[in-house]
Amino acid sequence: MLPGLGLRQTYILIFYIFLGAGYLLSGWRLLLRSDWWLLAIGLAAVAGSLLLDLTVYDRSTAGVVLEDGLKFYGLAVWSGYHIALFSLIQLRAPHAGS
């Protein structure tokens, strides 16, 4: 959608990289104390999807299914990671009124 508004895809991807790096750097201590490997798998899948989009650009049914499948898998694992992280934080937090 953004390239249709005149923004180049390269700039958008650079912005995503900086945004992701900022996320990882801002909470790296917490990330390392959690199931960080889930986050790594999710990020690798999303990166694979972006890599396919930038290099192969195959709009066949199989190409679209592979690219979007990697993206969906990565986002699902990423979401699962954050659910697990939230659970870990809740378990370690002192309970109010105890």
Coordinates of N, CA and C in Angstrom, one line a residue:
M1 N 0.8 -1.2 0.0 CA 0.0 0.0 0.0 C 0.9 1.3 0.0
L2 N 1.9 1.3 0.8 CA 2.7 2.5 0.9 C 3.5 2.8 -0.4
P3 N 4.0 1.8 -1.1 CA 4.6 2.1 -2.4 C 3.6 2.8 -3.4
G4 N 2.3 2.4 -3.2 CA 1.3 3.0 -4.1 C 1.1 4.5 -3.7
L5 N 1.5 4.9 -2.6 CA 1.4 6.3 -2.1 C 2.6 7.1 -2.5
G6 N 3.6 6.4 -3.1 CA 4.8 7.1 -3.5 C 6.1 6.8 -2.7
L7 N 5.9 6.0 -1.6 CA 7.1 5.7 -0.8 C 7.7 4.4 -1.4
R8 N 9.0 4.5 -1.6 CA 9.8 3.4 -2.2 C 9.9 2.2 -1.2
Q9 N 9.7 1.0 -1.8 CA 9.8 -0.2 -0.9 C 11.1 -0.3 -0.2
T10 N 12.2 0.2 -0.8 CA 13.5 0.1 -0.1 C 13.5 0.9 1.2
Y11 N 12.9 2.1 1.2 CA 12.8 2.9 2.4 C 11.9 2.3 3.4
I12 N 10.9 1.7 3.0 CA 9.9 1.0 4.0 C 10.7 -0.1 4.6
L13 N 11.4 -0.9 3.9 CA 12.1 -2.1 4.4 C 13.2 -1.6 5.4
I14 N 13.9 -0.5 5.1 CA 14.9 0.0 5.9 C 14.3 0.5 7.3
F15 N 13.1 1.1 7.1 CA 12.4 1.5 8.3 C 12.0 0.3 9.2
Y16 N 11.6 -0.8 8.6 CA 11.2 -2.0 9.3 C 12.5 -2.6 10.0
I17 N 13.6 -2.5 9.4 CA 14.8 -3.0 10.0 C 15.2 -2.2 11.2
F18 N 15.2 -0.9 11.1 CA 15.5 0.0 12.2 C 14.5 -0.2 13.4
L19 N 13.2 -0.4 13.0 CA 12.2 -0.6 14.0 C 12.4 -1.9 14.7
G20 N 12.7 -3.0 14.0 CA 13.0 -4.3 14.6 C 14.3 -4.2 15.4
A21 N 15.3 -3.6 15.0 CA 16.5 -3.5 15.7 C 16.3 -2.7 17.0
G22 N 15.5 -1.6 17.0 CA 15.2 -0.9 18.2 C 14.4 -1.7 19.2
Y23 N 13.5 -2.5 18.7 CA 12.7 -3.5 19.6 C 13.7 -4.4 20.2
L24 N 14.6 -5.0 19.5 CA 15.5 -6.0 20.0 C 16.5 -5.4 21.0
L25 N 17.0 -4.2 20.7 CA 18.0 -3.5 21.6 C 17.3 -3.0 22.8
S26 N 16.1 -2.6 22.7 CA 15.4 -2.0 23.9 C 15.1 -3.0 25.0
G27 N 14.9 -4.2 24.6 CA 14.6 -5.2 25.7 C 15.4 -6.4 25.6
W28 N 16.7 -6.3 25.2 CA 17.5 -7.5 25.0 C 17.7 -8.3 26.3
R29 N 17.8 -7.7 27.4 CA 18.0 -8.5 28.7 C 16.8 -9.4 28.9
L30 N 15.6 -8.8 28.8 CA 14.4 -9.6 29.0 C 14.2 -10.7 27.9
L31 N 14.6 -10.3 26.7 CA 14.5 -11.3 25.6 C 15.4 -12.5 25.8
L32 N 16.6 -12.3 26.4 CA 17.5 -13.4 26.6 C 17.1 -14.2 27.8
R33 N 16.3 -13.7 28.7 CA 15.8 -14.5 29.8 C 14.6 -15.3 29.5
S34 N 14.0 -15.1 28.3 CA 12.8 -15.8 27.9 C 13.2 -16.9 26.9
D35 N 12.1 -17.4 26.2 CA 12.3 -18.4 25.1 C 12.7 -17.6 23.9
W36 N 13.9 -17.1 23.9 CA 14.4 -16.2 22.7 C 14.4 -17.0 21.4
W37 N 14.6 -18.3 21.5 CA 14.6 -19.1 20.3 C 13.3 -19.0 19.5
L38 N 12.2 -18.9 20.2 CA 10.9 -18.7 19.5 C 10.9 -17.4 18.7
L39 N 11.4 -16.4 19.3 CA 11.5 -15.1 18.6 C 12.4 -15.2 17.4
A40 N 13.5 -15.9 17.6 CA 14.5 -16.1 16.4 C 13.8 -16.9 15.3
I41 N 13.1 -17.9 15.6 CA 12.4 -18.7 14.5 C 11.4 -17.8 13.8
G42 N 10.6 -17.0 14.6 CA 9.6 -16.1 14.0 C 10.3 -15.1 13.1
L43 N 11.3 -14.5 13.6 CA 12.0 -13.5 12.8 C 12.7 -14.1 11.5
A44 N 13.2 -15.3 11.6 CA 13.8 -16.0 10.5 C 12.7 -16.3 9.4
A45 N 11.6 -16.7 9.8 CA 10.5 -16.9 8.9 C 10.0 -15.7 8.2
V46 N 9.9 -14.6 8.9 CA 9.5 -13.3 8.3 C 10.6 -12.8 7.4
A47 N 11.8 -12.9 7.8 CA 13.0 -12.5 7.0 C 13.0 -13.4 5.7
G48 N 12.7 -14.7 5.8 CA 12.7 -15.5 4.6 C 11.6 -15.1 3.6
S49 N 10.4 -14.7 4.2 CA 9.4 -14.2 3.4 C 9.8 -12.9 2.6
L50 N 10.4 -12.0 3.3 CA 10.9 -10.7 2.7 C 12.0 -11.0 1.7
L51 N 12.8 -12.0 2.0 CA 13.9 -12.3 1.0 C 13.3 -12.9 -0.2
L52 N 12.3 -13.8 -0.1 CA 11.6 -14.3 -1.3 C 11.0 -13.2 -2.1
D53 N 10.4 -12.3 -1.4 CA 9.7 -11.1 -2.1 C 10.7 -10.3 -2.8
L54 N 11.8 -10.0 -2.3 CA 12.8 -9.1 -2.9 C 13.6 -9.8 -4.0
T55 N 13.9 -11.1 -3.9 CA 14.8 -11.8 -4.8 C 14.0 -12.5 -5.9
V56 N 13.1 -13.4 -5.5 CA 12.4 -14.3 -6.5 C 11.3 -13.6 -7.2
Y57 N 10.4 -12.9 -6.4 CA 9.3 -12.2 -7.0 C 8.4 -13.1 -7.9
D58 N 8.2 -14.3 -7.4 CA 7.4 -15.3 -8.1 C 5.9 -15.2 -7.8
R59 N 5.1 -14.8 -8.7 CA 3.7 -14.6 -8.4 C 2.9 -15.8 -8.8
S60 N 3.5 -16.9 -9.0 CA 2.7 -18.1 -9.2 C 2.0 -18.5 -7.9
T61 N 1.1 -19.4 -8.0 CA 0.3 -19.8 -6.8 C 1.3 -20.4 -5.8
A62 N 2.2 -21.2 -6.2 CA 3.2 -21.8 -5.3 C 4.1 -20.7 -4.6
G63 N 4.5 -19.8 -5.4 CA 5.4 -18.7 -4.9 C 4.6 -17.8 -3.9
V64 N 3.4 -17.5 -4.1 CA 2.6 -16.7 -3.2 C 2.3 -17.5 -1.9
V65 N 2.0 -18.8 -2.1 CA 1.7 -19.6 -0.9 C 2.9 -19.7 0.0
L66 N 4.1 -19.9 -0.7 CA 5.3 -20.0 0.1 C 5.7 -18.7 0.8
E67 N 5.6 -17.6 0.1 CA 6.0 -16.3 0.7 C 5.0 -16.0 1.8
D68 N 3.7 -16.1 1.5 CA 2.7 -15.7 2.6 C 2.7 -16.7 3.7
G69 N 2.9 -18.0 3.4 CA 3.0 -19.0 4.4 C 4.1 -18.8 5.4
L70 N 5.3 -18.4 4.9 CA 6.4 -18.0 5.8 C 6.1 -16.8 6.6
K71 N 5.4 -15.9 6.0 CA 5.1 -14.7 6.8 C 4.0 -15.0 7.9
F72 N 3.0 -15.8 7.5 CA 2.0 -16.2 8.5 C 2.6 -17.0 9.6
Y73 N 3.5 -18.0 9.3 CA 4.1 -18.8 10.3 C 5.0 -17.9 11.2
G74 N 5.8 -17.0 10.6 CA 6.6 -16.2 11.4 C 5.8 -15.3 12.4
L75 N 4.7 -14.7 11.9 CA 3.9 -13.9 12.8 C 3.2 -14.7 13.8
A76 N 2.8 -15.9 13.5 CA 2.2 -16.8 14.5 C 3.2 -17.2 15.6
V77 N 4.4 -17.5 15.2 CA 5.4 -17.9 16.2 C 5.8 -16.7 17.0
W78 N 5.9 -15.5 16.4 CA 6.2 -14.3 17.1 C 5.1 -14.0 18.1
S79 N 3.9 -14.1 17.7 CA 2.8 -13.9 18.7 C 2.8 -14.9 19.8
G80 N 3.1 -16.2 19.5 CA 3.3 -17.2 20.6 C 4.4 -16.8 21.5
Y81 N 5.5 -16.3 21.0 CA 6.6 -15.9 21.8 C 6.1 -14.8 22.8
H82 N 5.4 -13.8 22.3 CA 4.9 -12.8 23.2 C 3.9 -13.2 24.2
I83 N 3.1 -14.2 23.9 CA 2.2 -14.8 24.9 C 3.0 -15.5 25.9
A84 N 4.0 -16.3 25.6 CA 4.8 -17.0 26.5 C 5.6 -16.0 27.4
L85 N 6.1 -14.9 26.8 CA 6.8 -13.9 27.5 C 5.9 -13.2 28.5
F86 N 4.7 -12.8 28.1 CA 3.7 -12.2 29.0 C 3.4 -13.2 30.2
S87 N 3.3 -14.4 29.9 CA 3.0 -15.4 31.0 C 4.2 -15.5 32.0
L88 N 5.4 -15.5 31.4 CA 6.6 -15.5 32.3 C 6.7 -14.2 33.2
I89 N 6.3 -13.1 32.6 CA 6.3 -11.9 33.4 C 5.3 -11.9 34.5
Q90 N 4.1 -12.4 34.1 CA 3.0 -12.5 35.1 C 3.4 -13.5 36.3
L91 N 4.1 -14.6 35.9 CA 4.4 -15.6 37.0 C 5.5 -15.0 37.9
R92 N 6.4 -14.2 37.4 CA 7.4 -13.6 38.2 C 7.0 -12.4 39.0
A93 N 5.9 -11.8 38.6 CA 5.5 -10.5 39.2 C 4.9 -10.8 40.6
P94 N 5.2 -9.9 41.5 CA 4.5 -10.1 42.9 C 3.0 -9.8 42.7
H95 N 2.2 -10.6 43.4 CA 0.8 -10.5 43.3 C 0.3 -9.4 44.2
A96 N -0.6 -8.5 43.7 CA -1.1 -7.4 44.5 C -2.0 -8.0 45.6
G97 N -1.8 -7.5 46.8 CA -2.7 -7.9 47.9 C -2.2 -9.2 48.6
S98 N -1.1 -9.7 48.2 CA -0.6 -10.9 48.9 C 0.2 -10.6 50.1

